[in-house]
XYZ file of N, CA and C in Angstrom:
831
model
N -7.862 94.445 -225.789
C -7.300 95.698 -225.270
C -8.179 96.327 -224.152
N -9.533 95.946 -224.304
C -10.453 96.593 -223.022
C -10.238 95.754 -221.774
N -9.807 94.374 -221.964
C -9.540 93.509 -220.870
C -8.409 93.881 -220.068
N -7.513 94.429 -220.871
C -6.081 94.813 -220.334
C -6.031 96.147 -219.784
N -6.714 97.078 -220.366
C -6.720 98.492 -220.055
C -7.781 99.141 -219.644
N -9.018 98.551 -219.564
C -10.271 98.992 -219.081
C -10.245 99.217 -217.733
N -11.251 99.971 -217.269
C -11.304 100.037 -215.635
C -12.410 98.657 -215.183
N -12.498 98.456 -213.939
C -13.040 97.296 -213.540
C -14.279 96.636 -214.150
N -15.217 97.409 -214.306
C -16.522 97.026 -214.900
C -16.203 96.703 -216.393
N -15.433 97.617 -217.070
C -15.304 97.459 -218.605
C -14.341 96.010 -218.750
N -13.328 95.896 -217.836
C -12.476 94.881 -218.078
C -13.167 93.620 -217.666
N -14.137 93.652 -216.719
C -15.018 92.410 -216.339
C -15.966 91.974 -217.426
N -16.563 92.945 -217.952
C -17.340 92.611 -219.363
C -16.488 92.111 -220.445
N -15.513 92.565 -220.640
C -14.610 92.086 -221.826
C -14.113 90.702 -221.488
N -13.845 90.357 -220.190
C -13.537 88.950 -219.880
C -14.757 88.066 -220.109
N -15.857 88.312 -219.772
C -17.063 87.622 -219.961
C -17.232 87.454 -221.485
N -17.003 88.366 -222.307
C -17.017 88.356 -223.861
C -16.053 87.307 -224.295
N -14.872 87.426 -223.696
C -13.777 86.676 -224.190
C -14.181 85.112 -223.731
N -14.762 84.865 -222.650
C -15.223 83.574 -222.402
C -16.112 82.861 -223.302
N -17.179 83.877 -223.813
C -18.089 83.244 -225.002
C -17.217 82.995 -226.225
N -16.367 83.791 -226.367
C -15.413 83.571 -227.718
C -14.604 82.177 -227.528
N -14.028 81.934 -226.288
C -13.224 80.826 -226.194
C -14.415 79.465 -226.086
N -15.489 79.569 -225.463
C -16.404 78.576 -225.698
C -16.771 78.216 -227.155
N -16.854 79.414 -227.793
C -17.378 78.910 -229.325
C -16.086 78.408 -230.046
N -14.867 78.553 -229.772
C -13.854 78.021 -230.546
C -13.491 76.730 -229.701
N -13.925 76.283 -228.770
C -13.706 75.087 -227.925
C -13.637 73.798 -228.818
N -14.843 73.872 -229.822
C -14.718 72.515 -230.453
C -14.295 72.945 -231.868
N -13.536 73.965 -232.094
C -13.107 74.198 -233.226
C -11.736 73.222 -233.798
N -11.690 73.118 -234.969
C -10.456 72.411 -235.478
C -9.093 72.773 -234.920
N -8.136 72.067 -234.826
C -6.808 72.649 -234.431
C -6.246 73.636 -235.173
N -5.467 74.435 -234.535
C -5.014 75.684 -235.511
C -5.781 76.917 -235.457
N -6.880 76.836 -234.694
C -7.806 78.036 -234.581
C -7.078 78.807 -233.390
N -7.831 80.097 -233.215
C -7.354 80.657 -232.002
C -7.869 80.323 -230.739
N -8.660 79.223 -230.618
C -9.078 78.859 -229.235
C -8.141 78.648 -228.159
N -7.009 78.151 -228.562
C -5.957 77.984 -227.761
C -5.469 79.069 -227.112
N -5.218 80.154 -228.127
C -4.715 81.515 -227.621
C -5.366 82.225 -226.873
N -6.790 82.320 -227.168
C -7.743 82.796 -226.327
C -7.843 82.326 -224.825
N -7.877 80.957 -224.867
C -7.878 80.154 -223.683
C -6.708 80.578 -222.716
N -5.595 80.664 -223.267
C -4.463 81.040 -222.510
C -4.488 82.380 -222.118
N -5.016 83.313 -222.784
C -5.073 84.790 -222.393
C -6.108 84.864 -221.096
N -7.205 83.866 -221.120
C -8.067 84.164 -220.050
C -7.661 83.317 -218.651
N -6.780 82.147 -219.018
C -6.321 81.433 -217.939
C -5.251 82.230 -217.181
N -4.656 83.191 -218.079
C -3.334 84.113 -217.365
C -4.121 84.977 -216.287
N -5.248 85.360 -216.829
C -5.897 86.382 -215.602
C -6.439 85.654 -214.625
N -6.861 84.362 -214.667
C -7.302 83.416 -213.722
C -6.223 83.315 -212.556
N -4.950 82.914 -213.211
C -3.984 82.735 -212.307
C -3.178 83.757 -211.640
N -3.120 84.933 -212.651
C -2.121 85.923 -212.205
C -2.751 87.428 -212.184
N -4.119 87.356 -212.545
C -4.688 88.681 -212.568
C -4.999 89.444 -211.248
N -5.288 90.668 -211.403
C -5.480 91.311 -209.959
C -6.724 90.731 -209.087
N -6.971 91.037 -207.809
C -8.020 90.461 -207.241
C -9.389 90.900 -207.497
N -9.433 92.044 -208.168
C -10.836 92.514 -208.644
C -11.189 91.826 -210.016
N -10.125 91.579 -210.963
C -10.373 90.885 -212.091
C -10.442 89.418 -212.118
N -9.992 88.642 -210.918
C -9.844 87.324 -211.112
C -11.445 86.606 -211.121
N -12.283 87.294 -210.282
C -13.642 86.689 -210.297
C -14.326 86.766 -211.452
N -14.134 87.889 -212.234
C -14.704 87.944 -213.573
C -14.145 86.851 -214.446
N -12.922 86.828 -214.335
C -12.061 85.626 -215.225
C -12.645 84.312 -214.872
N -12.764 83.918 -213.650
C -13.336 82.763 -213.290
C -14.727 82.444 -213.881
N -15.612 83.405 -213.778
C -16.866 83.335 -214.249
C -16.947 83.114 -215.761
N -15.938 84.040 -216.503
C -15.880 83.704 -217.927
C -15.308 82.568 -218.141
N -14.578 81.928 -217.351
C -14.087 80.582 -217.680
C -15.126 79.426 -217.541
N -16.049 79.570 -216.668
C -17.230 78.823 -216.566
C -18.116 78.939 -217.732
N -18.298 80.097 -218.214
C -19.157 80.197 -219.435
C -18.273 79.426 -220.548
N -17.069 79.766 -220.759
C -16.342 79.238 -221.890
C -16.509 77.504 -221.690
N -16.273 77.028 -220.811
C -16.343 75.520 -220.529
C -17.606 75.037 -220.842
N -18.883 75.708 -220.361
C -20.310 75.275 -220.736
C -20.466 75.416 -222.172
N -20.135 76.621 -222.666
C -20.481 76.708 -224.311
C -19.639 75.565 -225.109
N -18.399 75.259 -224.613
C -17.517 74.201 -225.369
C -18.205 72.738 -225.125
N -18.537 72.621 -224.044
C -19.229 71.365 -223.683
C -20.512 71.119 -224.695
N -21.286 72.355 -224.772
C -22.492 72.442 -225.572
C -22.255 72.298 -226.918
N -21.243 72.510 -227.452
C -20.524 72.304 -228.783
C -19.901 70.923 -229.021
N -19.706 70.227 -228.155
C -19.174 68.914 -228.228
C -18.092 68.662 -227.952
N -17.261 69.570 -227.329
C -15.950 69.468 -226.752
C -15.682 68.878 -225.581
N -14.510 68.035 -225.410
C -14.486 67.302 -224.110
C -14.035 68.304 -223.004
N -14.039 67.796 -221.852
C -13.521 68.588 -220.524
C -12.140 69.041 -220.729
N -11.916 70.400 -220.102
C -10.505 70.881 -220.305
C -10.153 70.642 -218.779
N -9.238 69.622 -218.597
C -8.969 69.117 -217.174
C -7.873 70.145 -216.673
N -7.092 70.777 -217.549
C -6.191 71.594 -216.932
C -6.842 73.008 -216.455
N -7.914 73.474 -217.017
C -8.649 74.488 -216.760
C -9.458 74.423 -215.387
N -9.961 73.112 -215.498
C -10.894 72.778 -214.163
C -9.916 72.705 -212.947
N -8.884 72.043 -213.168
C -7.812 72.070 -212.100
C -7.374 73.352 -211.689
N -7.148 74.480 -212.406
C -6.803 75.696 -212.136
C -7.877 76.410 -211.571
N -9.211 76.277 -211.853
C -10.408 76.918 -211.205
C -10.511 76.407 -209.721
N -10.356 74.978 -209.648
C -10.505 74.202 -208.061
C -9.175 74.847 -207.246
N -8.299 75.167 -207.936
C -7.101 75.608 -207.043
C -7.590 77.175 -206.493
N -8.104 77.866 -207.429
C -8.741 79.174 -206.989
C -9.697 79.168 -206.036
N -10.634 78.036 -206.134
C -11.546 77.995 -205.077
C -10.779 77.695 -203.762
N -9.938 76.841 -203.658
C -9.227 76.499 -202.391
C -8.543 77.627 -201.676
N -7.871 78.754 -202.749
C -7.080 79.658 -202.278
C -7.655 81.043 -202.258
N -9.132 81.118 -202.572
C -9.652 82.277 -202.694
C -9.370 83.249 -201.636
N -9.077 84.550 -201.879
C -8.717 85.645 -200.642
C -10.105 86.162 -200.374
N -11.216 85.885 -201.113
C -12.348 86.897 -201.002
C -13.695 86.117 -201.392
N -14.688 86.365 -200.666
C -15.938 85.611 -201.058
C -16.243 85.732 -202.395
N -16.116 87.036 -203.140
C -16.276 87.212 -204.508
C -15.756 86.091 -205.242
N -14.364 85.965 -205.181
C -13.563 85.137 -205.919
C -13.918 83.577 -205.466
N -14.200 83.110 -204.332
C -14.584 81.803 -204.058
C -15.900 81.539 -204.696
N -16.927 82.383 -204.690
C -18.156 82.306 -205.291
C -18.185 82.303 -206.797
N -17.265 82.916 -207.552
C -17.056 83.018 -208.930
C -16.621 81.609 -209.365
N -15.614 81.101 -208.476
C -14.868 79.682 -208.874
C -15.811 78.520 -208.563
N -16.552 78.611 -207.736
C -17.574 77.678 -207.403
C -18.621 77.546 -208.606
N -19.158 78.735 -209.211
C -19.899 78.547 -210.181
C -19.306 78.129 -211.492
N -18.118 78.591 -211.646
C -17.320 78.252 -212.765
C -17.060 76.681 -212.813
N -16.895 75.977 -211.672
C -16.870 74.535 -211.633
C -18.243 73.787 -211.999
N -19.221 74.391 -211.489
C -20.542 73.932 -211.959
C -20.659 74.068 -213.284
N -20.634 75.240 -214.042
C -20.912 75.317 -215.316
C -19.928 74.629 -216.206
N -18.749 74.126 -215.602
C -17.812 73.385 -216.463
C -18.230 71.694 -216.339
N -19.299 71.505 -215.302
C -19.670 70.017 -215.288
C -18.601 69.240 -214.482
N -17.732 69.814 -213.716
C -16.606 69.197 -213.161
C -17.145 68.326 -211.858
N -17.808 67.057 -212.005
C -18.321 66.424 -211.087
C -17.390 65.697 -210.273
N -16.337 65.841 -210.719
C -15.013 65.073 -209.535
C -14.553 66.229 -208.466
N -14.903 67.422 -209.042
C -14.645 68.547 -207.858
C -15.821 68.758 -207.024
N -16.859 68.004 -207.017
C -18.056 68.139 -206.229
C -17.661 67.961 -204.535
N -16.914 67.299 -204.233
C -16.554 67.130 -202.683
C -15.840 68.487 -202.221
N -14.977 69.015 -202.985
C -14.385 70.372 -202.663
C -15.407 71.384 -202.678
N -16.292 71.481 -203.733
C -17.371 72.502 -203.632
C -18.185 72.401 -202.480
N -18.713 71.047 -202.057
C -19.525 70.931 -201.098
C -18.961 70.914 -199.616
N -17.685 71.111 -199.414
C -16.948 71.295 -198.308
C -17.298 72.504 -197.695
N -17.793 73.538 -198.412
C -18.063 74.802 -197.770
C -19.405 75.092 -197.614
N -20.257 73.895 -197.581
C -21.891 74.323 -197.616
C -22.341 74.664 -196.164
N -21.580 74.237 -195.130
C -21.871 74.361 -193.758
C -21.229 75.606 -192.922
N -20.422 76.314 -193.502
C -19.648 77.378 -193.048
C -19.250 78.545 -193.899
N -19.023 79.570 -193.552
C -18.499 80.640 -194.114
C -19.607 81.681 -194.760
N -19.226 82.493 -195.431
C -19.956 83.527 -196.067
C -21.356 82.947 -196.695
N -22.594 83.603 -196.149
C -23.933 82.795 -196.700
C -23.936 82.858 -198.109
N -23.514 84.013 -198.840
C -23.559 84.141 -200.364
C -22.712 83.145 -200.985
N -21.641 82.858 -200.357
C -20.883 81.695 -201.215
C -21.305 80.498 -201.063
N -21.975 80.195 -199.674
C -22.641 78.835 -199.562
C -23.673 78.405 -200.486
N -24.493 79.602 -200.744
C -25.532 79.335 -201.610
C -25.144 79.221 -203.028
N -23.988 79.854 -203.468
C -23.577 79.684 -204.795
C -22.644 78.345 -204.913
N -22.283 77.915 -203.807
C -21.759 76.462 -203.777
C -22.942 75.412 -204.162
N -24.023 75.710 -203.344
C -25.112 74.818 -203.604
C -25.699 74.961 -205.306
N -25.657 76.075 -205.600
C -26.202 76.103 -207.205
C -24.975 75.520 -207.965
N -23.720 75.373 -207.616
C -22.583 74.701 -208.327
C -22.959 73.277 -208.279
N -23.224 72.712 -207.283
C -23.547 71.381 -206.984
C -24.672 71.014 -207.956
N -25.699 71.710 -208.018
C -26.824 71.466 -208.959
C -26.465 71.562 -210.087
N -25.750 72.508 -210.733
C -25.168 72.593 -212.045
C -24.564 71.519 -212.583
N -23.595 70.899 -211.781
C -22.978 69.685 -212.196
C -23.567 68.408 -211.763
N -24.974 68.610 -211.335
C -25.813 67.497 -211.088
C -25.434 66.418 -210.079
N -24.675 66.940 -208.976
C -24.178 66.172 -207.910
C -25.292 65.778 -206.790
N -26.318 65.048 -207.336
C -27.454 64.613 -206.393
C -27.051 63.955 -205.114
N -25.811 63.551 -204.846
C -25.369 62.807 -203.847
C -25.691 63.869 -202.568
N -25.601 65.193 -203.071
C -25.623 66.219 -201.955
C -27.048 66.795 -201.599
N -28.045 65.969 -202.304
C -29.311 66.531 -202.157
C -29.893 66.597 -200.563
N -29.704 65.431 -199.957
C -30.111 65.679 -198.446
C -29.229 66.696 -197.585
N -28.023 67.248 -197.991
C -27.401 68.287 -197.269
C -28.136 69.555 -197.601
N -28.526 69.581 -199.019
C -29.135 70.793 -199.099
C -30.646 70.909 -198.542
N -31.261 69.857 -198.588
C -32.607 69.901 -197.715
C -32.526 70.278 -196.389
N -31.372 69.851 -195.635
C -31.170 70.088 -194.349
C -31.091 71.828 -194.021
N -30.246 72.258 -195.044
C -30.117 73.801 -194.861
C -31.176 74.338 -195.193
N -32.148 73.985 -196.145
C -33.798 74.635 -196.326
C -34.554 74.634 -195.136
N -34.176 73.597 -194.300
C -35.012 73.478 -193.175
C -34.705 74.267 -191.916
N -33.484 74.675 -192.128
C -32.859 75.374 -190.951
C -33.852 76.645 -190.607
N -34.174 76.998 -189.310
C -35.008 77.979 -188.934
C -34.349 79.369 -188.682
N -33.527 79.709 -189.521
C -32.496 80.785 -189.526
C -32.812 81.706 -190.735
N -32.962 83.018 -190.480
C -33.292 84.055 -191.555
C -31.922 84.293 -192.559
N -31.942 83.560 -193.596
C -30.669 84.029 -194.498
C -31.208 83.742 -195.823
N -32.110 84.847 -196.348
C -32.731 85.015 -197.475
C -31.849 84.453 -198.808
N -30.733 85.044 -198.967
C -29.972 84.611 -200.223
C -29.674 83.209 -200.234
N -29.066 82.712 -199.018
C -28.889 81.164 -199.096
C -29.889 80.529 -199.099
N -30.883 80.764 -198.514
C -32.298 79.887 -198.926
C -32.670 80.194 -200.286
N -32.709 81.081 -200.932
C -32.984 81.314 -202.259
C -32.182 80.512 -203.365
N -30.972 80.541 -203.101
C -29.920 79.786 -203.857
C -29.973 78.191 -203.622
N -30.155 77.904 -202.388
C -30.467 76.438 -201.993
C -31.773 75.756 -202.669
N -32.883 76.687 -202.602
C -34.032 76.043 -203.120
C -34.122 76.035 -204.789
N -33.246 77.056 -205.284
C -33.297 76.909 -206.651
C -32.301 75.713 -207.125
N -31.100 75.418 -206.259
C -30.577 74.333 -206.505
C -31.339 72.984 -206.248
N -32.117 72.967 -205.403
C -32.972 71.748 -205.061
C -34.022 71.641 -206.228
N -34.423 72.664 -206.745
C -35.515 72.550 -207.843
C -34.570 72.174 -209.204
N -33.323 72.632 -209.389
C -32.610 72.229 -210.549
C -32.526 70.550 -210.412
N -32.260 70.204 -209.114
C -32.289 68.828 -209.012
C -33.365 67.832 -209.185
N -34.479 68.535 -209.186
C -35.757 67.844 -209.257
C -36.279 67.416 -208.000
N -35.927 67.943 -206.816
C -36.227 67.503 -205.607
C -37.873 67.661 -205.346
N -38.448 66.551 -205.264
C -39.943 66.600 -205.172
C -40.500 66.799 -203.535
N -39.522 66.880 -202.846
C -39.862 67.295 -201.240
C -39.648 68.739 -200.934
N -39.209 69.491 -202.003
C -38.937 70.806 -201.529
C -39.970 71.735 -201.275
N -41.221 71.567 -201.873
C -42.498 72.279 -201.484
C -42.880 71.887 -200.085
N -42.772 70.711 -199.808
C -43.233 70.340 -198.398
C -42.201 70.733 -197.596
N -41.024 70.890 -197.656
C -40.122 71.258 -196.569
C -40.486 73.051 -196.484
N -40.732 73.732 -197.592
C -41.003 75.103 -197.528
C -42.217 75.676 -196.716
N -43.317 74.583 -197.072
C -44.502 74.755 -196.393
C -44.587 74.561 -195.062
N -43.781 73.656 -194.571
C -43.518 73.187 -193.273
C -42.866 74.445 -192.532
N -41.789 74.929 -193.079
C -41.092 75.944 -192.648
C -41.831 77.275 -192.630
N -42.925 77.477 -193.484
C -43.836 78.491 -193.520
C -44.878 78.451 -192.406
N -45.418 77.480 -192.002
C -46.485 77.000 -191.095
C -45.806 77.235 -189.700
N -44.647 76.987 -189.357
C -44.082 76.835 -188.049
C -43.115 78.229 -187.895
N -43.200 79.203 -188.958
C -42.343 80.367 -188.728
C -42.811 81.131 -187.705
N -41.880 81.564 -186.730
C -42.451 82.310 -185.361
C -42.173 83.838 -185.763
N -41.483 84.098 -186.403
C -41.136 85.617 -186.747
C -41.050 85.750 -188.307
N -41.298 87.176 -188.704
C -41.407 87.766 -189.890
C -40.479 87.325 -190.855
N -38.969 87.674 -190.470
C -38.188 87.137 -191.376
C -38.065 85.684 -191.817
N -38.389 84.875 -191.098
C -38.359 83.395 -191.218
C -39.566 83.089 -192.220
N -40.715 84.038 -192.109
C -42.000 83.699 -192.957
C -41.546 84.364 -194.294
N -40.791 85.475 -194.404
C -40.426 85.804 -195.679
C -39.315 85.178 -196.424
N -38.546 84.593 -195.573
C -37.391 83.665 -196.279
C -38.108 82.329 -196.966
N -39.141 81.917 -196.345
C -39.819 80.599 -196.929
C -40.696 80.971 -198.049
N -41.423 82.234 -197.847
C -42.144 82.604 -199.087
C -41.377 82.880 -200.191
N -40.144 83.556 -200.238
C -39.208 83.935 -201.252
C -38.581 82.708 -201.884
N -38.381 81.561 -200.973
C -37.957 80.482 -201.688
C -38.817 79.932 -202.488
N -40.030 79.851 -202.291
C -41.022 79.158 -202.999
C -41.032 79.824 -204.335
N -40.565 81.105 -204.562
C -40.563 81.619 -205.790
C -39.605 80.736 -206.981
N -38.705 80.131 -206.278
C -37.693 79.597 -207.118
C -37.846 77.810 -206.991
N -38.912 77.502 -206.521
C -39.026 75.992 -206.364
C -39.512 75.144 -207.633
N -39.949 75.940 -208.486
C -40.314 75.453 -209.959
C -41.354 74.183 -209.754
N -42.256 74.398 -208.646
C -43.265 73.302 -208.408
C -44.679 74.086 -208.221
N -45.692 73.576 -209.170
C -47.030 74.253 -209.380
C -47.627 73.973 -207.767
N -47.222 72.896 -207.091
C -47.801 72.637 -205.658
C -47.582 73.675 -204.599
N -46.872 74.755 -204.938
C -46.578 75.903 -203.963
C -47.515 76.951 -204.370
N -48.346 76.961 -205.427
C -49.331 77.907 -205.642
C -50.408 78.020 -204.651
N -50.814 76.804 -204.220
C -51.934 76.786 -203.068
C -51.417 77.371 -201.915
N -50.130 77.012 -201.431
C -49.759 77.657 -200.197
C -49.720 79.252 -200.359
N -49.088 79.729 -201.400
C -49.165 81.043 -201.574
C -50.317 82.028 -201.702
N -51.365 81.316 -202.461
C -52.499 81.772 -202.550
C -53.433 81.897 -200.984
N -53.094 80.878 -200.359
C -53.514 81.100 -199.134
C -52.927 82.121 -198.090
N -51.860 82.384 -198.300
C -51.158 83.576 -197.726
C -51.766 84.919 -198.105
N -51.992 84.980 -199.515
C -52.784 86.140 -200.125
C -53.998 86.431 -199.668
N -54.732 85.342 -199.417
C -56.244 85.486 -199.289
C -56.600 85.581 -197.757
N -55.926 84.736 -196.971
C -56.300 84.477 -195.516
C -55.793 85.589 -194.545
N -56.239 85.789 -193.432
C -55.901 86.662 -192.434
C -55.113 86.001 -191.459
N -55.168 84.857 -191.365
C -54.373 84.129 -190.123
C -53.954 82.801 -190.648
N -52.612 82.381 -190.199
C -52.159 81.275 -190.552
C -51.990 80.495 -188.875
N -52.811 79.437 -188.516
C -53.020 79.054 -187.221
C -53.148 80.066 -186.326
N -52.442 80.372 -185.377
C -52.752 81.584 -184.282
C -52.003 82.766 -184.595
N -51.062 82.842 -185.851
C -50.443 83.884 -186.153
C -51.304 84.672 -187.475
N -51.142 86.050 -187.185
C -51.659 86.874 -188.162
C -50.834 87.180 -189.424
N -51.546 87.139 -190.557
C -50.863 87.467 -191.628
C -50.885 88.812 -192.175
N -49.926 89.624 -192.289
C -50.084 90.862 -192.559
C -49.681 91.337 -194.113
N -49.784 92.434 -194.282
C -49.497 92.969 -195.750
C -48.009 92.514 -196.162
N -47.011 92.625 -195.257
C -45.652 92.381 -195.785
C -45.642 90.727 -196.428
N -46.290 89.886 -195.659
C -46.558 88.516 -196.167
C -47.172 88.321 -197.217
N -48.069 89.170 -197.481
C -49.104 88.812 -198.682
C -48.115 89.614 -199.903
N -47.458 90.904 -199.816
C -46.486 91.266 -200.556
C -45.486 90.128 -201.058
N -44.916 89.580 -200.130
C -43.860 88.576 -200.675
C -44.452 87.227 -201.292
N -45.827 86.829 -200.900
C -46.494 85.855 -201.499
C -46.864 86.015 -202.831
N -47.425 87.308 -203.240
C -47.740 87.970 -204.528
C -46.337 87.980 -205.366
N -45.290 88.255 -204.919
C -44.064 88.414 -205.628
C -43.763 86.905 -206.207
N -43.894 86.000 -204.932
C -43.383 84.690 -205.271
C -44.321 83.993 -206.425
N -45.571 84.211 -206.279
C -46.542 83.809 -207.379
C -46.124 84.395 -208.808
N -45.778 85.596 -208.807
C -45.595 86.196 -210.312
C -44.065 85.455 -210.533
N -43.209 85.255 -209.866
C -41.890 84.477 -210.107
C -42.142 82.989 -210.584
N -43.045 82.488 -209.775
C -43.159 80.961 -210.031
C -43.911 80.695 -211.442
N -44.902 81.613 -211.481
C -45.809 81.381 -212.780
C -45.307 82.093 -213.869
N -44.371 82.881 -213.829
C -43.831 83.664 -214.911
C -42.919 82.637 -215.807
N -43.195 82.858 -217.176
C -42.411 81.854 -218.364
C -40.857 82.515 -218.542
N -40.899 83.615 -218.167
C -39.369 84.120 -218.359
C -38.343 83.689 -217.488
N -36.985 83.685 -217.901
C -36.017 83.027 -216.938
C -35.757 84.224 -216.001
N -36.248 85.396 -216.453
C -35.792 86.525 -215.333
C -36.958 86.737 -214.358
N -36.613 87.430 -213.210
C -37.839 87.444 -212.359
C -39.057 88.409 -213.136
N -40.279 88.297 -212.568
C -41.349 88.770 -213.152
C -41.223 90.465 -213.427
N -40.482 91.107 -212.381
C -40.344 92.510 -212.270
C -39.348 92.987 -213.011
N -38.717 92.208 -213.731
C -37.422 92.732 -214.489
C -37.898 93.695 -215.434
N -39.054 93.400 -216.386
C -39.501 94.243 -217.437
C -39.829 95.767 -216.958
N -40.343 95.842 -215.742
C -40.752 96.951 -215.172
C -39.585 98.023 -214.932
N -38.267 97.408 -214.916
C -37.065 98.300 -214.872
C -36.410 98.904 -215.922
N -37.083 98.380 -217.171
C -36.499 98.705 -218.597
C -37.032 100.158 -218.489
N -35.894 101.041 -219.118
C -36.237 102.364 -219.620
C -36.687 103.295 -218.430
N -36.484 102.918 -217.152
C -36.860 103.681 -215.730
C -35.647 104.743 -215.714
N -36.305 106.012 -215.531
C -35.259 107.128 -215.093
C -35.150 106.899 -213.653
N -34.103 106.403 -213.477
C -33.830 106.097 -211.891
C -33.671 106.942 -211.158
N -33.175 108.345 -211.539
C -33.246 109.405 -210.408
C -34.580 110.045 -210.310
N -35.477 109.708 -211.038
C -36.907 110.179 -210.858
C -37.704 109.172 -210.609
N -37.273 107.930 -210.234
C -38.227 106.966 -209.979
C -39.115 107.119 -208.817
N -40.610 106.814 -209.106
C -41.523 106.921 -207.957
C -41.484 105.888 -206.926
N -41.869 106.091 -205.554
C -41.842 105.062 -204.533
C -42.653 103.895 -204.906
N -43.434 104.088 -205.921
C -44.160 102.596 -206.273
C -43.216 101.704 -206.916
N -42.051 102.413 -207.615
C -41.204 101.713 -208.343
C -40.086 100.976 -207.553
N -39.514 101.919 -206.817
C -38.316 101.590 -205.803
C -38.449 102.443 -204.822
N -38.238 101.977 -203.567
C -38.256 102.615 -202.138
C -37.111 101.917 -201.358
N -35.987 102.214 -201.366
C -34.852 101.449 -200.746
C -35.342 101.661 -199.145
N -35.835 102.902 -198.767
C -35.806 103.113 -197.407
C -36.655 102.011 -196.654
N -37.798 101.551 -197.329
C -38.616 100.329 -196.622
C -38.766 99.351 -197.702
N -38.087 99.387 -198.986
C -38.298 98.187 -199.624
C -39.584 97.933 -200.153
N -40.447 98.788 -200.364
C -41.736 98.760 -200.681
C -42.060 98.738 -202.130
N -40.966 99.187 -203.096
C -41.369 99.483 -204.380
C -41.328 98.025 -205.180
N -41.932 98.272 -206.421
C -42.016 96.857 -207.190
C -40.679 96.338 -207.738
N -39.775 97.167 -207.735
C -38.231 96.794 -208.200
C -37.543 96.388 -206.949
N -37.897 96.737 -205.778
C -37.282 96.250 -204.410
C -37.753 94.796 -203.778
N -38.710 94.270 -204.467
C -39.308 93.159 -203.956
C -38.700 91.987 -204.192
N -37.823 91.963 -205.061
C -36.831 90.703 -205.230
C -35.402 91.359 -205.060
């Protein structure tokens, strides 16, 4: 009922909950409600409104991931439907959700289709396509992701997601790529992008490079300022934290947002603890 009659956010969260139920029922005996639930979710994926389809696609990926973990085989019809939505997506949000859904479903045969959008289009979608390839363990595209990580252009969300994808694939060269990028960064945005990506590289060798930025005043002929140090400290916290969530997430709990001091959040200059990631 909430899925069908709720407002956008309520309906979206209901779809995600439905996806978890579908996944739980995925390996259940015949005659269970799994088929009925999957049909309801698939109907939104194929015929739902533009604002609801991204939620339904994400829910479909969650369902497939949980079903596979429970021992169920791949739902080829569902994967074909999600791939069709990726090809025909009218918005970046829908394309991104379809890409992640394919990654969560482990649909390796769709990897060429997912990888076809790595080099052009919306930076946000390109990054999530990279994550999709990592989720389905499509290691043949690792060199393509390395090339994107080395590009000297400020695209922080794309670099973060590509670095995360490379880390998920176990790329041993990622830290070397990012340290090289940091050393040759001519402008602040390039340096910040490299530092931010180190937070997601999952490699302890990045610690020395980040500590260098924190402690030293210069890198070669270039001065290291407080902004660089702030991002290096943030990257250290994320890299060394044991939680799957960013290190500053716990500071956001129970915050009275309407009265948050600038030390917590300062959108004007992005200097608050909660604005750093």
